[in-house]
XYZ file of C-alpha atoms in Angstrom:
442
model
C 54.958 12.596 7.584
C 55.519 13.882 10.863
C 56.486 11.795 13.884
C 55.458 14.695 16.247
C 53.109 13.677 18.923
C 50.742 15.357 20.933
C 51.277 15.036 24.784
C 47.771 13.481 24.632
C 47.941 11.051 21.658
C 47.710 7.526 22.463
C 49.539 4.796 20.755
C 46.343 2.953 19.357
C 45.017 6.098 17.851
C 48.204 7.650 16.330
C 50.597 4.659 15.656
C 48.339 2.565 14.377
C 47.272 5.437 12.156
C 51.047 5.859 11.284
C 51.461 2.349 10.573
C 48.559 2.023 7.969
C 50.232 4.913 5.943
C 53.867 3.995 6.069
C 54.380 -0.120 6.420
C 54.745 -1.910 3.180
C 52.680 -4.780 2.583
C 55.331 -7.207 2.197
C 57.038 -6.099 5.553
C 54.106 -6.491 7.418
C 53.680 -9.754 5.624
C 57.142 -10.911 7.041
C 56.059 -9.962 10.236
C 53.463 -12.482 10.198
C 56.161 -15.216 10.394
C 59.222 -13.603 12.190
C 57.449 -11.799 15.354
C 56.261 -15.002 16.498
C 59.268 -17.030 15.579
C 61.254 -14.318 17.870
C 58.514 -14.535 20.719
C 58.619 -18.295 20.383
C 62.615 -18.130 20.896
C 62.119 -15.923 24.066
C 59.814 -18.471 25.658
C 61.867 -21.352 24.782
C 64.154 -19.726 27.207
C 61.869 -18.879 29.702
C 60.102 -22.057 30.038
C 63.304 -24.437 28.973
C 65.264 -22.527 31.768
C 62.858 -21.949 34.151
C 60.617 -24.997 33.804
C 63.398 -27.662 33.125
C 67.079 -26.241 33.115
C 66.922 -24.306 36.419
C 65.111 -26.763 38.904
C 67.454 -29.584 37.562
C 70.523 -27.757 38.058
C 69.417 -27.008 41.547
C 69.158 -30.753 42.362
C 72.459 -31.538 41.096
C 73.935 -28.601 43.101
C 72.253 -29.529 46.436
C 71.540 -33.265 45.842
C 67.740 -32.802 46.614
C 64.753 -31.365 44.867
C 65.563 -28.472 47.173
C 62.416 -25.799 46.950
C 63.817 -23.137 48.944
C 67.208 -23.427 47.170
C 65.247 -23.249 43.782
C 63.270 -20.355 45.447
C 66.583 -18.423 46.351
C 68.309 -19.070 43.031
C 64.551 -17.508 41.366
C 64.680 -14.760 44.182
C 68.522 -13.537 43.543
C 67.958 -11.799 40.072
C 64.564 -11.231 40.294
C 64.779 -7.417 41.035
C 67.141 -6.884 38.053
C 65.155 -8.900 35.738
C 61.802 -6.822 36.844
C 63.659 -3.301 36.059
C 64.956 -4.653 32.856
C 61.805 -4.206 30.989
C 61.112 -0.690 31.290
C 64.780 0.184 31.429
C 65.438 -1.014 27.822
C 62.192 -0.121 26.604
C 62.724 3.607 27.691
C 66.184 3.383 25.927
C 64.827 1.952 22.692
C 62.105 4.910 22.247
C 65.322 7.299 22.301
C 67.142 5.597 20.372
C 67.948 6.707 16.613
C 69.620 5.171 14.318
C 69.126 3.858 10.488
C 68.613 0.507 11.305
C 65.206 1.863 14.008
C 64.623 2.265 17.394
C 64.130 -1.571 18.293
C 66.449 -3.850 15.995
C 69.758 -2.717 17.819
C 68.240 -3.250 20.882
C 66.687 -6.952 19.918
C 70.346 -7.904 18.640
C 72.457 -6.656 21.227
C 70.424 -8.554 23.906
C 70.100 -11.853 21.995
C 74.240 -11.794 22.102
C 74.926 -10.436 25.413
C 72.075 -12.960 26.798
C 73.990 -15.887 24.899
C 76.886 -15.033 26.427
C 74.959 -14.863 29.764
C 73.631 -18.196 29.513
C 76.646 -20.078 28.884
C 78.162 -18.610 31.816
C 75.045 -19.875 34.094
C 75.103 -23.496 32.319
C 78.976 -23.506 34.556
C 76.946 -21.986 37.879
C 78.254 -24.587 40.615
C 76.678 -22.833 43.461
C 73.268 -21.581 44.402
C 74.416 -18.226 44.823
C 76.122 -18.014 41.584
C 73.321 -19.819 39.823
C 70.903 -16.631 40.972
C 73.301 -14.354 39.984
C 73.650 -15.652 36.762
C 70.329 -16.327 35.917
C 69.211 -12.660 37.261
C 71.719 -11.283 34.547
C 70.322 -13.492 32.049
C 66.575 -12.377 33.258
C 67.567 -8.375 32.949
C 69.257 -8.830 29.280
C 66.626 -11.034 27.800
C 64.150 -8.359 29.389
C 65.572 -5.838 27.425
C 64.979 -8.377 24.250
C 61.733 -8.413 25.180
C 61.005 -4.729 25.663
C 62.246 -4.161 22.249
C 60.391 -6.999 20.589
C 57.091 -6.402 22.016
C 57.145 -2.453 20.823
C 57.050 -3.943 17.572
C 53.089 -4.496 17.544
C 51.850 -0.844 18.670
C 54.892 0.152 16.196
C 54.175 -1.633 13.396
C 50.738 -3.207 12.834
C 47.547 -1.506 11.644
C 44.757 -1.498 14.563
C 42.817 -3.768 12.710
C 45.089 -6.661 12.762
C 45.645 -6.083 16.357
C 43.588 -9.389 17.360
C 45.504 -11.506 14.660
C 48.975 -10.199 15.952
C 48.099 -10.718 19.606
C 47.111 -14.224 18.959
C 50.419 -14.622 16.871
C 52.577 -12.984 19.641
C 50.303 -15.099 22.317
C 51.402 -18.324 20.786
C 55.066 -17.565 21.960
C 54.128 -19.343 24.943
C 52.877 -22.328 24.019
C 55.199 -23.100 21.283
C 58.509 -22.380 23.302
C 56.532 -25.092 25.514
C 56.182 -27.316 23.573
C 59.931 -26.656 22.186
C 61.022 -27.101 25.696
C 59.371 -29.969 26.593
C 60.535 -32.003 23.349
C 64.179 -30.974 23.402
C 64.752 -31.054 27.048
C 61.926 -33.562 28.558
C 60.772 -36.037 25.831
C 57.129 -37.175 25.876
C 56.312 -40.513 26.109
C 55.016 -41.936 22.602
C 52.791 -44.519 24.203
C 50.661 -41.204 25.419
C 50.128 -41.144 21.277
C 49.790 -44.716 20.369
C 53.921 -44.705 19.523
C 56.984 -46.843 20.786
C 59.406 -44.837 23.036
C 60.124 -41.109 23.807
C 59.276 -38.487 21.478
C 62.353 -36.104 21.586
C 64.149 -35.584 24.804
C 67.530 -37.079 23.317
C 68.354 -39.338 25.953
C 68.879 -36.603 28.119
C 71.138 -34.838 26.234
C 69.885 -30.993 26.423
C 69.032 -31.612 30.140
C 72.056 -30.020 31.026
C 74.871 -27.563 29.698
C 73.824 -28.519 26.164
C 70.288 -27.104 26.881
C 71.998 -23.559 27.805
C 74.317 -23.792 24.525
C 71.118 -24.546 22.559
C 68.955 -21.963 23.920
C 71.442 -19.215 23.508
C 72.026 -20.309 19.925
C 68.265 -20.350 18.980
C 67.879 -16.808 20.559
C 70.994 -15.488 18.494
C 69.634 -16.847 15.241
C 65.714 -15.669 16.150
C 67.266 -12.094 16.398
C 69.099 -12.099 13.259
C 66.090 -13.537 11.568
C 63.407 -11.155 12.641
C 66.495 -7.857 12.292
C 67.057 -8.909 8.614
C 63.628 -10.004 7.496
C 61.491 -7.361 9.117
C 64.112 -4.384 9.073
C 62.686 -1.449 11.236
C 62.121 1.906 9.659
C 65.182 4.746 10.192
C 64.612 6.423 13.041
C 67.268 9.457 12.504
C 64.494 11.961 11.446
C 62.447 11.379 14.842
C 62.941 14.407 17.169
C 65.110 13.953 19.594
C 64.792 15.108 23.379
C 67.537 16.199 25.575
C 68.111 13.680 28.237
C 67.497 14.377 31.315
C 68.274 11.397 34.243
C 64.915 12.799 36.286
C 63.138 12.598 33.451
C 64.285 9.266 32.385
C 64.077 7.547 35.789
C 60.298 9.447 36.126
C 59.329 7.743 32.988
C 59.330 4.433 34.683
C 55.976 5.525 36.422
C 52.454 5.342 34.375
C 49.880 7.137 36.860
C 47.194 4.786 37.559
C 45.073 7.660 38.153
C 45.746 9.788 35.018
C 45.651 6.589 32.956
C 43.214 4.068 34.986
C 42.831 1.693 31.555
C 46.554 1.239 31.443
C 46.795 0.391 35.385
C 43.936 -1.999 35.237
C 45.283 -3.696 32.477
C 48.735 -4.250 34.090
C 46.686 -5.691 37.382
C 45.031 -7.781 35.265
C 47.749 -9.222 33.480
C 49.721 -9.671 36.157
C 47.006 -11.715 38.260
C 46.211 -14.035 35.207
C 50.061 -14.536 34.629
C 51.323 -14.921 38.004
C 48.512 -17.762 38.812
C 49.249 -19.671 35.814
C 52.803 -19.525 36.425
C 53.010 -20.141 40.111
C 51.858 -23.873 39.381
C 53.851 -24.504 36.095
C 57.129 -23.763 37.042
C 56.785 -26.079 40.142
C 55.895 -28.917 37.660
C 59.099 -31.057 38.001
C 58.619 -30.893 41.990
C 54.972 -31.056 41.940
C 54.718 -34.018 40.219
C 57.708 -35.469 41.853
C 56.746 -34.740 45.332
C 52.919 -34.383 45.407
C 51.618 -36.440 42.574
C 54.581 -38.942 43.257
C 55.630 -40.074 39.550
C 58.379 -42.174 39.660
C 61.732 -40.608 38.875
C 62.094 -42.842 35.747
C 59.380 -41.217 34.150
C 59.441 -37.603 35.649
C 61.005 -35.665 32.801
C 58.770 -37.717 29.905
C 55.573 -36.874 32.197
C 56.287 -33.107 32.384
C 57.360 -32.979 29.182
C 53.818 -34.451 27.932
C 51.476 -32.420 30.060
C 53.490 -29.215 29.073
C 52.774 -30.306 25.415
C 48.929 -31.190 25.946
C 48.927 -27.860 27.674
C 50.746 -25.988 24.796
C 48.598 -27.612 22.310
C 45.639 -26.498 23.919
C 46.912 -22.808 24.507
C 47.772 -23.024 20.607
C 44.223 -24.250 19.574
C 42.444 -21.492 21.566
C 44.814 -18.899 20.322
C 44.177 -19.141 16.673
C 40.731 -19.320 16.849
C 40.110 -16.450 19.082
C 42.432 -13.946 17.865
C 41.049 -13.228 14.351
C 37.646 -13.816 15.995
C 37.807 -10.571 18.324
C 38.971 -8.965 15.053
C 36.059 -9.936 13.554
C 33.751 -9.069 16.654
C 35.637 -6.194 17.251
C 35.389 -6.542 21.404
C 38.125 -8.059 23.174
C 37.276 -7.508 26.820
C 34.736 -10.057 27.137
C 37.116 -12.517 25.880
C 39.869 -11.532 28.290
C 37.742 -11.492 31.354
C 35.763 -15.200 30.578
C 39.441 -16.709 29.888
C 40.629 -15.376 33.128
C 37.877 -16.766 34.956
C 38.014 -20.067 33.310
C 41.804 -20.254 34.222
C 41.581 -19.529 38.031
C 38.706 -22.634 37.986
C 41.007 -24.930 36.141
C 43.712 -24.447 38.968
C 40.955 -26.000 41.624
C 40.960 -29.357 39.415
C 44.883 -30.711 40.781
C 43.782 -29.638 44.701
C 40.688 -31.859 44.208
C 41.996 -34.586 42.228
C 45.740 -35.278 42.932
C 46.470 -37.544 40.313
C 48.311 -37.708 36.882
C 44.375 -38.120 35.292
C 43.655 -34.689 37.560
C 47.145 -32.638 35.870
C 45.854 -33.812 32.287
C 42.737 -32.575 32.942
C 44.128 -29.176 34.623
C 46.226 -28.919 31.837
C 43.677 -29.152 28.966
C 41.193 -26.646 30.687
C 44.097 -24.454 31.799
C 45.577 -24.561 28.280
C 42.438 -23.388 26.512
C 41.917 -20.670 29.296
C 45.392 -19.317 28.855
C 45.242 -19.509 24.985
C 41.821 -17.520 24.750
C 43.510 -14.999 27.193
C 46.728 -14.765 25.296
C 44.833 -14.634 22.176
C 43.406 -11.107 22.981
C 45.332 -9.429 26.134
C 48.237 -8.433 23.755
C 44.819 -6.371 21.684
C 43.817 -4.959 24.757
C 47.050 -3.781 25.982
C 48.053 -1.981 22.757
C 44.748 0.105 23.003
C 45.479 1.079 26.711
C 48.962 2.461 25.874
C 48.992 6.336 27.108
C 51.394 7.726 24.361
C 52.744 6.517 21.140
C 56.022 8.255 21.809
C 56.502 6.397 24.880
C 55.493 2.802 23.133
C 58.861 1.166 24.109
C 58.642 2.224 28.150
C 55.486 1.780 28.449
C 55.196 -1.961 26.818
C 58.459 -2.286 29.110
C 56.170 -1.715 32.204
C 53.427 -3.982 31.172
C 55.969 -6.497 30.401
C 56.685 -6.675 34.128
C 52.970 -8.129 34.304
C 54.025 -10.920 32.164
C 57.816 -11.756 32.872
C 57.770 -10.900 36.548
C 55.119 -13.641 37.433
C 57.410 -16.171 35.418
C 60.353 -14.752 37.331
C 58.922 -14.609 40.647
C 56.636 -17.585 40.615
C 59.395 -19.953 41.958
C 60.041 -17.555 45.108
C 56.344 -17.512 45.701
C 55.623 -21.140 44.968
C 58.742 -22.161 47.519
C 57.051 -19.617 50.136
C 53.381 -21.324 49.683
C 54.989 -25.014 49.615
C 56.950 -23.997 52.813
C 53.608 -22.603 54.579
C 50.994 -25.050 53.315
C 52.658 -27.989 51.065
C 52.064 -28.673 47.685
C 48.351 -28.767 47.934
C 48.470 -25.162 49.030
C 49.800 -23.812 45.452
C 46.180 -24.196 43.655
C 43.776 -22.280 45.722
C 46.510 -19.650 46.056
C 47.117 -19.417 42.266
C 43.568 -19.725 41.811
C 42.804 -16.505 43.935
C 45.797 -14.725 42.363
C 43.939 -15.314 38.782
C 40.701 -14.855 39.928
C 41.744 -11.133 40.874
C 43.111 -10.481 37.139
C 39.978 -11.637 35.332
C 38.128 -9.068 37.425
C 40.574 -6.297 36.999
C 39.709 -6.183 33.327
C 36.028 -4.965 34.207
C 37.558 -1.839 35.578
C 38.761 -1.187 31.925
C 36.579 1.536 30.449
C 38.310 2.376 27.340
C 38.063 -1.044 25.262
C 35.110 -3.199 24.617
């Protein structure tokens, strides 16, 4: 089997064919479990810290729900985090080891990320909190870049829809885990007594960081051991050139327009979603006026509802896309519905309005996550640069989660909490329309 690739070979055409011929069925079967599990751990980090621990820590440091301080803490490390994905993606592309190209970086970044999370737990000022969060994001974007490259590396093209859905489960299931562990959910919402999870606030602070750090390390070990990467020592080695390395981060939208429009589409939909989601805690406290004693359980409940709806849509539509053989209509329709859902809390600023938004928005986001990865994988420019190109695409995935608190802070400062929703809806709508310009995918 040769690993020499023609310059214009696409990842979908070459990697998918290579995977069908060389991936053992047993290893592929394990990947059905290990890949989503590793992704769930990652989103437990993004949602657990970004949605709960970071705003809680900001409030502890400043003594108030300080949106500008939260924005500062998020902005400090945004640049580091944004470049982490393509940097580590390209490094993994160039890695040649008996453990493969991706596994060493998944494990190394998990270990370093756990250390950085432990340090962040002890941050005592907004400046140190922002710096430590930036370091965490930079390192863990390396984990994400190597992990997401596993799909185009090792999954047959005929299974892209199913695996796109499985990877998409990371967001809702990570959200559910974060909500149950850190916030808790009122049992009365489900006809039960007390609070489900929450653990009396035990993980709404330092212990939350320690737990997430441990989960990340365990998930990485399980993935690397049970779904080992292929030996990469026989792959061609290209001489290192700093100029080419730095130039590799740019993917020309003129030469690869489908890749460029797929990036724009994901960036818009994800940014619109996270502008509201990452401000849930302060939004419910100051806009919906939820009493302080009910705040964390209410956040947890809404996140769980949103996530369950996302899971339902993801599980149903991923295999359906494989069967139909089309993904673009699913991406477009879900983006439009997600944008419309964002108008609901603006028109109905109550807990009922937020609940309806989370149901409709969760279903739309689940539909989007079910097929978006399949579309992205089909427009990657070259199989030889899968890690780097997925790293570039992941800027549109991780970047909104990182930048959303900053942008939301500016929006709230300029127009109040009610301004979050129309801005987020407009951004999502741009993303949904962007997918129509992707010509090479049905």
